[in-house]
């Protein structure tokens, strides 16, 4: 693809993007049967039963906690929750769909008309969400090459089916075509992922398919009302690839239109290795799914008390939390976002605040976004950090009882070993000397030992103070309160003049 | 439990049916009713094994001529019978739980339509496409029968996926009617009906989507009850049309039907459409005495819907039904004519809704995981088409096409949605009757008596009309029962009673009352006219008759044995 030709595409064309996200819900059992959802890494076809295999005569039963996940999501995206909803069959044939239909919600989704607001590089942006509904996942086809057998059977390509995923609870969340840039699309997906994790609806790991993002992308000349022909883009398995695939697709379509070609409805996949989209299948017409109400399941009625209970259980949502950090705690928008985006960081920050040591929130936030995030970056766990200990350390720093440099070392050791910070400080003798009498003796010693520097200072070379401070710190093995040392030095030197 | 009444009397079988036990010597156990078997099993006068042996012998001997059974599992049946005998012995022991704690079905042989899942056994649903499939689980009905201690003898023949009214649409050959071996037993539960009529089992399980229990019961001269939708769990029953399918008993009298219904009914967490409505224990206590039973009719208000006495109904059928109604009136019932104005639309709406649901329910038969598969092409789409093209019979394919069409975009509103609206009108017709205070509706079950094999198999609409009187009851989800009401030209006629939702007990009491007031009718003494021919090994099988009828052509591929 000639990138040059597409350069500036966004000046001439406007992209119109809608996002469909499928999230595997965090429930103990599958959507319509009692099978465990712990299928990650399980042997193929080890987590299935007559119901999720679609054997003759089986019937679905509703997993209430999956319904609650979707209702909770509905509240979180400010959607309308349907007091009565129902299930529909989506009929199509594919070998990984054992019943020949998927139980889904077509006419009456659990949640509709929601919205989600998030930060972008160009400021806050709100996407309208058309619907969030519940459905069941399919099995998985695995295309494999079987080796030639010693008996002479030639090597052959086979398709194997793993039904472990069949019947896993899935929530589908569909936006309106409100998104205009690849960045917005990525930020929307990131914010939704954060929301899912915050309310506990889904672990939403893209890498293992718990969260699947599909984008419908079209472009139109700027200023035109009507939409262009949309292309569905799939197979994006990271947030970064969401942004790149959409960017690529916008450029590709611009080049095609500029060259006078017609865009046809099709489904394209993102090739991570080649960093481009490729044709998966054309979409000649809308698929014929013969939707009709699922006769095996009665309509689902959500009584107001149940809805109220689900709403009351919702934790503080990311937007509200960011707002509180900024308004009530005085954190910068950046720090607030960094903390809220990271569940472990949020827990650490909230825990440290709760310890109520008197350390300022902003100082704690600096430690969380600074040292903590630096040290745990790229590591599997969050270390052995204890929020109360972090709060205690921050308080010592605030009180000038430990130097910033020493505090960082203490924190690193604490993160590593889990040892209480007081004991680490004790062990290393890091407690800062803020006692004027003790400091005075050290100052006198250093002045006596460095007459040249004293002379320099008196000759007007103010930088000599820095040297003398360094000497005092050295003499006290870093324990002296540097600010107090400097003040004491100046006072002593100026007085003796 | 009805025992009190019976203990007053010396043991005897029902009137005139020979083979009973004069003076305690039981000559033919197959003529016993369930309520009689239960008493003898409890006292120890008869063992479950003896019952099983007697019934297995009859079924084994006569199945060649009837083809009522697709599989008879002697070994499993005897093991179940022995287990039942141990339970009975255990409960009889001093300090045991007492026989009264046992279900009256304990030790009683039953047959299951071959769409009921039994763990480790076949469930072909009469189709080639499920050939070789072994169910890895019990249906809820099966589990409840096991819990009651019933002895499952085997699986009975049926129209493929329960689509048909003659059992001629079975992939495993038609079933003959023991009243006339050249005629159909009705369907789709034709095997279950013929097996009960032929004394192979006292009771059997069938399913009814548009009349598939009641119509074959009518044509075979037995009792067949379709319960209220939601009364019996559908879990593990191969689905035809989910919103219409119900499971129910076929029996030789109302009391036996009530006992079997009691065993299998009730809310099941595995079927979200099963209702949490209590199952009355009075089902086990229908009156034994005719006088007491008949008294139930006094003051009952019975509705006679004029739309059910239609053109095309055989005069003999209309006459028997009117006589039955007159007899009930004479016994104290109040008869009034009513109108169910949307009756005419029943057939048309049924043939939208049932095929639509079936087209989706049958999509799972793709040859991928179980059952028949044609993998000759190597391409999965082509294999899928071959599997279904070969695996399904013509009637099933016809309905899949009808249903697929009705659900297609652009037709959905005009067909499926409209049919659902008409369905609510049909239901409203019935609701108006209940609101007016009627206890039941009386109607014919089938417009005709058993018809000759081959007469309607090439004419789908003629076949569909067999169910004109029964399918509105499914559309409305109501309980309906067919009971024998005499003969027309030597063939049984069924009277249909329809009740308000959950009123099975009332329907069965009415049925029992009708039995009581006709207890002395001569036709009650008759056994199926050609049953004796089935003992003769030279009597042709239904398949052979079919082949002969098509002018000596060899039996078609539709005659595979499962």
Short mmCIF file of C-alpha atoms in Angstrom, two decimals, chain B residues 31 76 81 181 258 296 311 341 353 366 381 398 420 424 426 456 465 540:
data_model
loop_
_atom_site.label_atom_id
_atom_site.label_comp_id
_atom_site.label_asym_id
_atom_site.label_seq_id
_atom_site.Cartn_x
_atom_site.Cartn_y
_atom_site.Cartn_z
CA UNK B 31 -54.07 -58.08 30.46
CA UNK B 76 -31.90 -54.23 30.63
CA UNK B 81 -37.43 -55.74 36.99
CA UNK B 181 -53.14 -54.80 10.28
CA UNK B 258 -53.12 -40.77 35.70
CA UNK B 296 -68.31 -36.93 39.13
CA UNK B 311 -67.51 -31.62 6.96
CA UNK B 341 -64.49 -19.15 16.06
CA UNK B 353 -45.19 -22.29 13.76
CA UNK B 366 -25.20 -31.88 10.73
CA UNK B 381 -20.45 -27.78 3.32
CA UNK B 398 -40.79 -30.64 3.54
CA UNK B 420 -48.22 -16.17 16.57
CA UNK B 424 -53.25 -15.90 20.75
CA UNK B 426 -57.12 -19.39 19.22
CA UNK B 456 -52.58 -40.33 2.87
CA UNK B 465 -56.15 -32.81 8.34
CA UNK B 540 -46.59 -60.18 6.84
#
